[in-house]
Every structure is written in C-alpha cells, then in structure tokens.
PDB file of C-alpha atoms and ligand atoms in Angstrom:
ATOM      1  CA  MET E   1     -15.896 -12.710   9.611  1.00  0.00           C
ATOM      2  CA  LEU E   2     -13.614 -10.518   7.483  1.00  0.00           C
ATOM      3  CA  THR E   3     -12.491 -12.042   4.242  1.00  0.00           C
ATOM      4  CA  ILE E   4      -9.594 -10.548   2.343  1.00  0.00           C
ATOM      5  CA  TYR E   5      -9.049 -11.423  -1.227  1.00  0.00           C
ATOM      6  CA  GLY E   6      -5.588 -11.060  -2.490  1.00  0.00           C
ATOM      7  CA  VAL E   7      -2.016 -12.000  -1.891  1.00  0.00           C
ATOM      8  CA  TYR E   8       0.727 -10.351   0.374  1.00  0.00           C
ATOM      9  CA  ARG E   9       2.743  -9.458  -2.721  1.00  0.00           C
ATOM     10  CA  SER E  10       0.228  -6.869  -4.016  1.00  0.00           C
ATOM     11  CA  ARG E  11      -1.551  -3.853  -2.640  1.00  0.00           C
ATOM     12  CA  ALA E  12      -3.409  -6.169  -0.308  1.00  0.00           C
ATOM     13  CA  SER E  13      -0.344  -5.779   1.964  1.00  0.00           C
ATOM     14  CA  ARG E  14      -1.950  -2.582   3.219  1.00  0.00           C
ATOM     15  CA  VAL E  15      -4.990  -4.389   4.144  1.00  0.00           C
ATOM     16  CA  TYR E  16      -3.110  -7.257   5.842  1.00  0.00           C
ATOM     17  CA  TRP E  17      -1.013  -4.688   7.826  1.00  0.00           C
ATOM     18  CA  MET E  18      -4.125  -2.902   9.032  1.00  0.00           C
ATOM     19  CA  ALA E  19      -5.791  -6.129  10.017  1.00  0.00           C
ATOM     20  CA  GLY E  20      -2.736  -6.943  12.076  1.00  0.00           C
ATOM     21  CA  GLU E  21      -2.630  -3.476  13.719  1.00  0.00           C
ATOM     22  CA  LEU E  22      -6.265  -3.891  14.638  1.00  0.00           C
ATOM     23  CA  GLY E  23      -5.892  -7.559  15.799  1.00  0.00           C
ATOM     24  CA  LEU E  24      -8.676  -8.562  13.469  1.00  0.00           C
ATOM     25  CA  GLU E  25      -9.268 -12.314  12.712  1.00  0.00           C
ATOM     26  CA  PHE E  26      -9.872 -12.737   8.950  1.00  0.00           C
ATOM     27  CA  GLU E  27      -9.948 -15.420   6.301  1.00  0.00           C
ATOM     28  CA  SER E  28      -7.586 -14.913   3.459  1.00  0.00           C
ATOM     29  CA  VAL E  29      -8.696 -16.036  -0.037  1.00  0.00           C
ATOM     30  CA  ARG E  30      -5.581 -16.361  -2.076  1.00  0.00           C
ATOM     31  CA  VAL E  31      -6.036 -14.419  -5.480  1.00  0.00           C
ATOM     32  CA  ILE E  32      -3.037 -13.774  -7.495  1.00  0.00           C
ATOM     33  CA  GLN E  33      -2.456 -11.068 -10.066  1.00  0.00           C
ATOM     34  CA  ALA E  34      -3.430 -12.282 -13.770  1.00  0.00           C
ATOM     35  CA  ARG E  35      -0.447 -10.647 -15.247  1.00  0.00           C
ATOM     36  CA  ARG E  36       1.825 -12.977 -13.197  1.00  0.00           C
ATOM     37  CA  LEU E  37       0.459 -16.023 -14.962  1.00  0.00           C
ATOM     38  CA  ALA E  38       1.182 -17.186 -18.500  1.00  0.00           C
ATOM     39  CA  ASN E  39      -2.310 -18.280 -18.985  1.00  0.00           C
ATOM     40  CA  PRO E  40      -4.722 -16.851 -16.361  1.00  0.00           C
ATOM     41  CA  LEU E  41      -7.826 -18.526 -18.018  1.00  0.00           C
ATOM     42  CA  ALA E  42      -6.255 -22.043 -18.348  1.00  0.00           C
ATOM     43  CA  ALA E  43      -8.533 -24.643 -16.492  1.00  0.00           C
ATOM     44  CA  ASP E  44      -5.734 -25.386 -14.005  1.00  0.00           C
ATOM     45  CA  ALA E  45      -4.711 -21.843 -13.437  1.00  0.00           C
ATOM     46  CA  PRO E  46      -4.920 -20.778  -9.790  1.00  0.00           C
ATOM     47  CA  ILE E  47      -7.578 -18.323  -8.738  1.00  0.00           C
ATOM     48  CA  ASN E  48      -6.509 -15.074 -10.185  1.00  0.00           C
ATOM     49  CA  THR E  49      -7.993 -11.577 -10.879  1.00  0.00           C
ATOM     50  CA  LEU E  50      -9.461 -12.748 -14.096  1.00  0.00           C
ATOM     51  CA  SER E  51     -11.142 -15.942 -12.786  1.00  0.00           C
ATOM     52  CA  PRO E  52     -14.928 -15.709 -13.048  1.00  0.00           C
ATOM     53  CA  ASP E  53     -15.246 -16.372  -9.295  1.00  0.00           C
ATOM     54  CA  PHE E  54     -13.144 -13.285  -8.425  1.00  0.00           C
ATOM     55  CA  LEU E  55     -14.693 -11.124 -11.145  1.00  0.00           C
ATOM     56  CA  ALA E  56     -17.941 -11.863  -9.310  1.00  0.00           C
ATOM     57  CA  VAL E  57     -16.465 -10.106  -6.366  1.00  0.00           C
ATOM     58  CA  ASN E  58     -14.689  -7.518  -8.116  1.00  0.00           C
ATOM     59  CA  PRO E  59     -15.588  -6.714 -11.821  1.00  0.00           C
ATOM     60  CA  MET E  60     -12.465  -4.237 -11.986  1.00  0.00           C
ATOM     61  CA  ALA E  61     -10.265  -7.588 -11.823  1.00  0.00           C
ATOM     62  CA  LEU E  62      -8.031  -5.912  -9.152  1.00  0.00           C
ATOM     63  CA  ILE E  63      -6.818  -7.001  -5.704  1.00  0.00           C
ATOM     64  CA  PRO E  64      -7.426  -6.451  -2.829  1.00  0.00           C
ATOM     65  CA  SER E  65     -11.207  -6.710  -2.029  1.00  0.00           C
ATOM     66  CA  ILE E  66     -12.681  -7.486   1.008  1.00  0.00           C
ATOM     67  CA  GLN E  67     -16.130  -8.786   2.287  1.00  0.00           C
ATOM     68  CA  ASP E  68     -17.181  -7.894   5.771  1.00  0.00           C
ATOM     69  CA  GLY E  69     -20.634  -9.265   6.611  1.00  0.00           C
ATOM     70  CA  ASP E  70     -22.750  -8.054   3.682  1.00  0.00           C
ATOM     71  CA  LEU E  71     -20.333  -5.289   2.668  1.00  0.00           C
ATOM     72  CA  VAL E  72     -18.037  -5.850  -0.348  1.00  0.00           C
ATOM     73  CA  MET E  73     -15.360  -3.306  -0.765  1.00  0.00           C
ATOM     74  CA  HIS E  74     -12.343  -2.642  -3.157  1.00  0.00           C
ATOM     75  CA  GLU E  75      -9.590  -0.071  -3.161  1.00  0.00           C
ATOM     76  CA  SER E  76      -6.863  -0.745  -0.700  1.00  0.00           C
ATOM     77  CA  LEU E  77      -6.629   2.642   0.658  1.00  0.00           C
ATOM     78  CA  ALA E  78     -10.396   3.066   1.203  1.00  0.00           C
ATOM     79  CA  ILE E  79     -10.493  -0.400   2.918  1.00  0.00           C
ATOM     80  CA  THR E  80      -7.692   0.568   5.506  1.00  0.00           C
ATOM     81  CA  LEU E  81      -9.643   3.645   6.302  1.00  0.00           C
ATOM     82  CA  TYR E  82     -12.937   1.630   6.629  1.00  0.00           C
ATOM     83  CA  LEU E  83     -11.470  -0.869   8.879  1.00  0.00           C
ATOM     84  CA  ALA E  84      -9.811   1.727  11.053  1.00  0.00           C
ATOM     85  CA  ARG E  85     -12.953   3.587  11.454  1.00  0.00           C
ATOM     86  CA  LYS E  86     -15.137   0.690  12.123  1.00  0.00           C
ATOM     87  CA  HIS E  87     -12.925  -0.795  14.825  1.00  0.00           C
ATOM     88  CA  GLY E  88     -11.731   2.525  16.434  1.00  0.00           C
ATOM     89  CA  GLY E  89      -8.762   2.935  18.656  1.00  0.00           C
ATOM     90  CA  PRO E  90      -5.698   5.117  17.900  1.00  0.00           C
ATOM     91  CA  LEU E  91      -5.409   4.388  14.255  1.00  0.00           C
ATOM     92  CA  ALA E  92      -8.871   5.772  13.637  1.00  0.00           C
ATOM     93  CA  PRO E  93      -9.813   9.396  13.292  1.00  0.00           C
ATOM     94  CA  GLN E  94     -10.938  10.797  16.808  1.00  0.00           C
ATOM     95  CA  THR E  95     -12.749  13.842  15.332  1.00  0.00           C
ATOM     96  CA  VAL E  96     -14.480  14.868  12.126  1.00  0.00           C
ATOM     97  CA  ALA E  97     -11.378  17.338  11.379  1.00  0.00           C
ATOM     98  CA  GLU E  98      -9.009  14.234  11.767  1.00  0.00           C
ATOM     99  CA  ASP E  99     -11.245  12.161   9.612  1.00  0.00           C
ATOM    100  CA  GLY E 100     -11.030  14.913   6.908  1.00  0.00           C
ATOM    101  CA  LEU E 101      -7.187  15.037   7.259  1.00  0.00           C
ATOM    102  CA  MET E 102      -6.794  11.218   6.923  1.00  0.00           C
ATOM    103  CA  THR E 103      -8.947  11.189   3.918  1.00  0.00           C
ATOM    104  CA  MET E 104      -7.120  14.182   2.387  1.00  0.00           C
ATOM    105  CA  TRP E 105      -3.569  12.598   3.071  1.00  0.00           C
ATOM    106  CA  THR E 106      -4.901   9.166   1.750  1.00  0.00           C
ATOM    107  CA  ILE E 107      -6.312  10.799  -1.591  1.00  0.00           C
ATOM    108  CA  TRP E 108      -2.968  12.740  -1.854  1.00  0.00           C
ATOM    109  CA  ALA E 109      -1.007   9.522  -1.695  1.00  0.00           C
ATOM    110  CA  ALA E 110      -3.260   7.893  -4.187  1.00  0.00           C
ATOM    111  CA  THR E 111      -3.321  10.685  -6.703  1.00  0.00           C
ATOM    112  CA  GLU E 112      -0.102  12.630  -6.295  1.00  0.00           C
ATOM    113  CA  VAL E 113       2.278  10.005  -5.173  1.00  0.00           C
ATOM    114  CA  GLU E 114       1.364   6.373  -6.216  1.00  0.00           C
ATOM    115  CA  PRO E 115       1.275   6.938  -9.924  1.00  0.00           C
ATOM    116  CA  HIS E 116       5.014   7.690  -9.714  1.00  0.00           C
ATOM    117  CA  THR E 117       6.125   5.350  -7.023  1.00  0.00           C
ATOM    118  CA  VAL E 118       4.454   2.302  -8.737  1.00  0.00           C
ATOM    119  CA  LYS E 119       6.477   2.986 -11.866  1.00  0.00           C
ATOM    120  CA  VAL E 120       9.614   2.403  -9.838  1.00  0.00           C
ATOM    121  CA  VAL E 121       8.377  -0.905  -8.287  1.00  0.00           C
ATOM    122  CA  TYR E 122       7.335  -2.166 -11.727  1.00  0.00           C
ATOM    123  CA  VAL E 123      10.696  -1.474 -13.043  1.00  0.00           C
ATOM    124  CA  TYR E 124      12.014  -3.986 -10.256  1.00  0.00           C
ATOM    125  CA  ASP E 125       9.180  -6.450 -10.754  1.00  0.00           C
ATOM    126  CA  ASP E 126      10.076  -6.604 -14.453  1.00  0.00           C
ATOM    127  CA  GLU E 127      13.871  -6.838 -13.412  1.00  0.00           C
ATOM    128  CA  LYS E 128      14.524  -3.874 -15.734  1.00  0.00           C
ATOM    129  CA  GLN E 129      16.319  -1.865 -13.175  1.00  0.00           C
ATOM    130  CA  ASN E 130      19.717  -2.119 -14.913  1.00  0.00           C
ATOM    131  CA  SER E 131      18.441  -1.555 -18.494  1.00  0.00           C
ATOM    132  CA  ASP E 132      18.600   2.016 -20.095  1.00  0.00           C
ATOM    133  CA  GLU E 133      14.813   1.934 -20.291  1.00  0.00           C
ATOM    134  CA  GLY E 134      14.380   1.043 -16.541  1.00  0.00           C
ATOM    135  CA  LYS E 135      16.920   3.649 -15.463  1.00  0.00           C
ATOM    136  CA  ALA E 136      15.218   6.243 -17.524  1.00  0.00           C
ATOM    137  CA  THR E 137      11.737   5.378 -16.196  1.00  0.00           C
ATOM    138  CA  ILE E 138      13.285   5.595 -12.391  1.00  0.00           C
ATOM    139  CA  ILE E 139      14.837   9.049 -13.157  1.00  0.00           C
ATOM    140  CA  VAL E 140      11.585  10.481 -14.475  1.00  0.00           C
ATOM    141  CA  ALA E 141       9.565   8.947 -11.563  1.00  0.00           C
ATOM    142  CA  VAL E 142      12.007  10.352  -8.925  1.00  0.00           C
ATOM    143  CA  ARG E 143      11.871  13.807 -10.507  1.00  0.00           C
ATOM    144  CA  SER E 144       8.090  13.666 -10.467  1.00  0.00           C
ATOM    145  CA  LEU E 145       8.286  12.853  -6.784  1.00  0.00           C
ATOM    146  CA  LYS E 146      10.116  15.974  -5.800  1.00  0.00           C
ATOM    147  CA  LYS E 147       7.324  18.052  -4.966  1.00  0.00           C
ATOM    148  CA  THR E 148       5.392  15.464  -2.918  1.00  0.00           C
ATOM    149  CA  PHE E 149       8.473  14.479  -1.012  1.00  0.00           C
ATOM    150  CA  ALA E 150       9.321  18.236  -0.128  1.00  0.00           C
ATOM    151  CA  THR E 151       5.780  18.588   0.999  1.00  0.00           C
ATOM    152  CA  LEU E 152       5.635  15.564   3.163  1.00  0.00           C
ATOM    153  CA  GLU E 153       9.370  16.294   4.467  1.00  0.00           C
ATOM    154  CA  LYS E 154       8.184  19.824   5.591  1.00  0.00           C
ATOM    155  CA  HIS E 155       5.185  18.417   7.361  1.00  0.00           C
ATOM    156  CA  LEU E 156       7.083  15.685   9.077  1.00  0.00           C
ATOM    157  CA  ALA E 157       9.725  18.191  10.326  1.00  0.00           C
ATOM    158  CA  THR E 158       7.199  19.451  12.918  1.00  0.00           C
ATOM    159  CA  ASN E 159       5.020  16.243  13.296  1.00  0.00           C
ATOM    160  CA  GLU E 160       6.020  12.922  14.398  1.00  0.00           C
ATOM    161  CA  TYR E 161       3.245  11.339  12.425  1.00  0.00           C
ATOM    162  CA  VAL E 162       1.028  12.643   9.601  1.00  0.00           C
ATOM    163  CA  VAL E 163      -2.404  13.132  11.603  1.00  0.00           C
ATOM    164  CA  GLY E 164      -2.709  13.665  15.228  1.00  0.00           C
ATOM    165  CA  ASN E 165       0.813  13.249  16.333  1.00  0.00           C
ATOM    166  CA  ARG E 166       0.379   9.374  16.575  1.00  0.00           C
ATOM    167  CA  PHE E 167       0.498   6.436  14.006  1.00  0.00           C
ATOM    168  CA  THR E 168      -2.860   6.412  12.263  1.00  0.00           C
ATOM    169  CA  ALA E 169      -4.399   4.797   9.026  1.00  0.00           C
ATOM    170  CA  ALA E 170      -3.067   7.938   7.154  1.00  0.00           C
ATOM    171  CA  ASP E 171       0.567   6.984   7.948  1.00  0.00           C
ATOM    172  CA  LEU E 172      -0.112   3.255   6.965  1.00  0.00           C
ATOM    173  CA  ASN E 173      -1.443   4.229   3.713  1.00  0.00           C
ATOM    174  CA  ILE E 174       1.251   6.938   2.794  1.00  0.00           C
ATOM    175  CA  ALA E 175       4.142   4.525   4.186  1.00  0.00           C
ATOM    176  CA  GLU E 176       2.859   1.641   1.846  1.00  0.00           C
ATOM    177  CA  VAL E 177       2.594   4.045  -1.235  1.00  0.00           C
ATOM    178  CA  LEU E 178       6.170   5.450  -0.589  1.00  0.00           C
ATOM    179  CA  ARG E 179       7.537   1.886   0.025  1.00  0.00           C
ATOM    180  CA  TYR E 180       7.233   1.316  -3.791  1.00  0.00           C
ATOM    181  CA  ALA E 181      10.085   3.774  -4.340  1.00  0.00           C
ATOM    182  CA  GLN E 182      12.205   2.752  -1.262  1.00  0.00           C
ATOM    183  CA  THR E 183      14.782   1.173  -3.553  1.00  0.00           C
ATOM    184  CA  GLU E 184      15.831   4.756  -4.317  1.00  0.00           C
ATOM    185  CA  GLN E 185      18.033   5.338  -1.364  1.00  0.00           C
ATOM    186  CA  ALA E 186      19.218   8.796  -2.344  1.00  0.00           C
ATOM    187  CA  LEU E 187      15.735  10.076  -2.599  1.00  0.00           C
ATOM    188  CA  PHE E 188      14.995   9.039   1.001  1.00  0.00           C
ATOM    189  CA  GLU E 189      18.417  10.181   2.265  1.00  0.00           C
ATOM    190  CA  ALA E 190      17.763  13.574   0.878  1.00  0.00           C
ATOM    191  CA  HIS E 191      14.614  13.631   3.054  1.00  0.00           C
ATOM    192  CA  PRO E 192      15.716  12.852   6.629  1.00  0.00           C
ATOM    193  CA  HIS E 193      12.313  13.352   8.308  1.00  0.00           C
ATOM    194  CA  ILE E 194      10.491  11.103   5.775  1.00  0.00           C
ATOM    195  CA  SER E 195      13.402   8.495   6.321  1.00  0.00           C
ATOM    196  CA  ALA E 196      12.921   8.620   9.959  1.00  0.00           C
ATOM    197  CA  TRP E 197       9.160   8.497   9.788  1.00  0.00           C
ATOM    198  CA  ILE E 198       9.039   5.408   7.592  1.00  0.00           C
ATOM    199  CA  LYS E 199      11.379   3.714   9.734  1.00  0.00           C
ATOM    200  CA  ARG E 200       9.033   4.380  12.737  1.00  0.00           C
ATOM    201  CA  CYS E 201       6.040   2.995  10.607  1.00  0.00           C
ATOM    202  CA  GLN E 202       7.832   0.014   9.514  1.00  0.00           C
ATOM    203  CA  SER E 203       9.225  -0.993  12.882  1.00  0.00           C
ATOM    204  CA  ARG E 204       5.645  -1.638  13.968  1.00  0.00           C
ATOM    205  CA  PRO E 205       5.121  -5.311  15.000  1.00  0.00           C
ATOM    206  CA  ALA E 206       2.182  -5.586  12.616  1.00  0.00           C
ATOM    207  CA  TYR E 207       4.104  -4.260   9.557  1.00  0.00           C
ATOM    208  CA  ILE E 208       6.961  -6.721  10.453  1.00  0.00           C
ATOM    209  CA  ALA E 209       4.468  -9.536  10.784  1.00  0.00           C
ATOM    210  CA  MET E 210       2.973  -8.695   7.508  1.00  0.00           C
ATOM    211  CA  GLN E 211       6.339  -8.494   5.701  1.00  0.00           C
ATOM    212  CA  ALA E 212       7.431 -11.896   7.351  1.00  0.00           C
ATOM    213  CA  THR E 213       4.305 -13.562   5.712  1.00  0.00           C
ATOM    214  CA  ARG E 214       4.840 -11.711   2.470  1.00  0.00           C
ATOM    215  CA  SER E 215       8.408 -13.016   2.207  1.00  0.00           C
ATOM    216  CA  GLN E 216       7.137 -16.557   2.579  1.00  0.00           C
ATOM    217  CA  GLU E 217       5.029 -16.078  -0.748  1.00  0.00           C
ATOM    218  CA  PRO E 218       6.429 -17.149  -3.979  1.00  0.00           C
ATOM    219  CA  THR E 219       7.782 -14.151  -6.023  1.00  0.00           C
TER     220      THR E 219
HETATM  221  N1  GSH A   1      -6.387   1.300  -6.803  1.00  0.00           N
HETATM  222  C1  GSH A   1      -6.340  -0.078  -6.536  1.00  0.00           C
HETATM  223  C2  GSH A   1      -5.380  -0.707  -7.417  1.00  0.00           C
HETATM  224  C3  GSH A   1      -5.350  -2.071  -7.243  1.00  0.00           C
HETATM  225  C4  GSH A   1      -4.446  -2.879  -8.121  1.00  0.00           C
HETATM  226  O1  GSH A   1      -3.875  -2.214  -9.159  1.00  0.00           O
HETATM  227  N2  GSH A   1      -4.142  -4.118  -7.869  1.00  0.00           N
HETATM  228  C5  GSH A   1      -3.059  -5.012  -8.695  1.00  0.00           C
HETATM  229  C6  GSH A   1      -2.249  -5.682  -7.663  1.00  0.00           C
HETATM  230  S1  GSH A   1      -1.245  -4.609  -6.729  1.00  0.00           S
HETATM  231  C7  GSH A   1      -3.855  -6.139  -9.435  1.00  0.00           C
HETATM  232  O2  GSH A   1      -4.873  -6.545  -8.953  1.00  0.00           O
HETATM  233  N3  GSH A   1      -3.342  -6.106 -10.654  1.00  0.00           N
HETATM  234  C8  GSH A   1      -3.979  -7.184 -11.667  1.00  0.00           C
HETATM  235  C9  GSH A   1      -2.990  -7.862 -12.519  1.00  0.00           C
HETATM  236  O3  GSH A   1      -1.962  -7.231 -12.459  1.00  0.00           O
HETATM  237  O4  GSH A   1      -3.292  -8.740 -13.227  1.00  0.00           O
HETATM  238  C10 GSH A   1      -6.085  -0.350  -4.988  1.00  0.00           C
HETATM  239  O5  GSH A   1      -5.353   0.417  -4.476  1.00  0.00           O
HETATM  240  O6  GSH A   1      -6.654  -1.277  -4.661  1.00  0.00           O
END
C-alpha cells in the first residue's frame, strides 16, 4: 500500500494529483508544515514537519514523502515521475528518449521556474499581496519568469503537451509549478499557449478531484 505524508495544501498536491490520475489506492498521513503552527514542538501540536515521528521518515523536515513497500521517497516531482514509471500507462515515458525529456522538463521546472513562482505564492500565503514589499517581490518574480515562459510558450505553440503530444507526468509537474504564479493573470494572458495548456491540464478529473479535497482543508 502506498502511504503519502503531507497535506493537500502543500507540494503534496502533486502526488495526490498523480495518485488520482493513476487510480491508486493510498493511505494519507496528515503532516502539516511546521511554519503554519505557532509552536510545532508543543506536546499537543498536530503531526508536523518537525515532529520526531515525521523526521524519522524525512530528516529534511519537508513534505511530501511517500512510503511504497520498502521504498521511502521524498521530493514531490521525483515522486510523481516514479509513480508514473512504476504504474505505466499514458502518463509514463514510453521510450528512453521520452524518459529523458520528462526528466529534463521536470528538472527545468524545479530549478528554473519554481524558485520564482514560489515567491509569488508565499506573498499570497503571507497576505502581503497589497503591501509595497509584496508587490515588489511579485514584480521581480514575474520579470525573472520571462525567459522560462517564453521558452514554454514557444514549445507549446507546436505541441499540445510537453512530451509525446499527450498529457504526461511532465505536464503535471510543470503545471503544478506554474500554478504558484497563476494569480498573475497578465503573465498568463501574455502567453496564450501556456494559458490554454494549463487549462487543459487543470480540466482533468484527477486535478479537479485533488482541488476539491484541497479546498476542504483548513487554510
Ligand atoms: N523540493 C521539495 C520541497 C518540499 C517543501 O518545501 N515542502 C514544504 C511544503 S510545500 C514544507 O514541507 N515546508 C515545511 C515548513 O514550511 O515548515 C519538494 O518538491 O518536495
């Protein structure tokens, strides 16, 4: 049985979305981010990323993690690739070349895109979007995303999806990383192919189901 450690309001959303796409049964162990708690080490604190029981799973003190049989894995984007490869089907690479491209686009998302999109989502998480500091952070983040958005826009002008002209783990991973900046409507409107593609990704029943569960969670 697959166990997913995390909450839907975290990068674990990627893993829950993938589990839904693959129709996997899983057990969910609710582990909340320590930064969301006033005193994460208090005796009555809910299980969080600094709880000793969770640190035994992931000493990095970050969600998500999974346990699949004897295998323990961290890093959301690696977990989604692993689950797709393990269970096969259209979301998984069909050739070594596709595997290489899915890995390439995923690492691109993690290293070139997420460091900027996450700054946008943290501004909103901290409710600073109307402050001068928050607005300045967003302006810099959006400017830093110019080259990556232009690159993906060009790719999607001639490809319906990122790899293999079908929805794959690479699309799921990139869509989740870009979602963090989706509050910036002008950025997406300036890139119509990205806008249409992310709409396609987010229209999938497994994404809608993941978001429905996420919206039930306390903020
Ligand atoms: N690169 C990691 C990053 C994981 C990460 O930063 N997780 C956040 C939640 S989205 C976390 O656990 N933060 C702990 C905290 O804020 O206390 C991944 O993609 O899994």
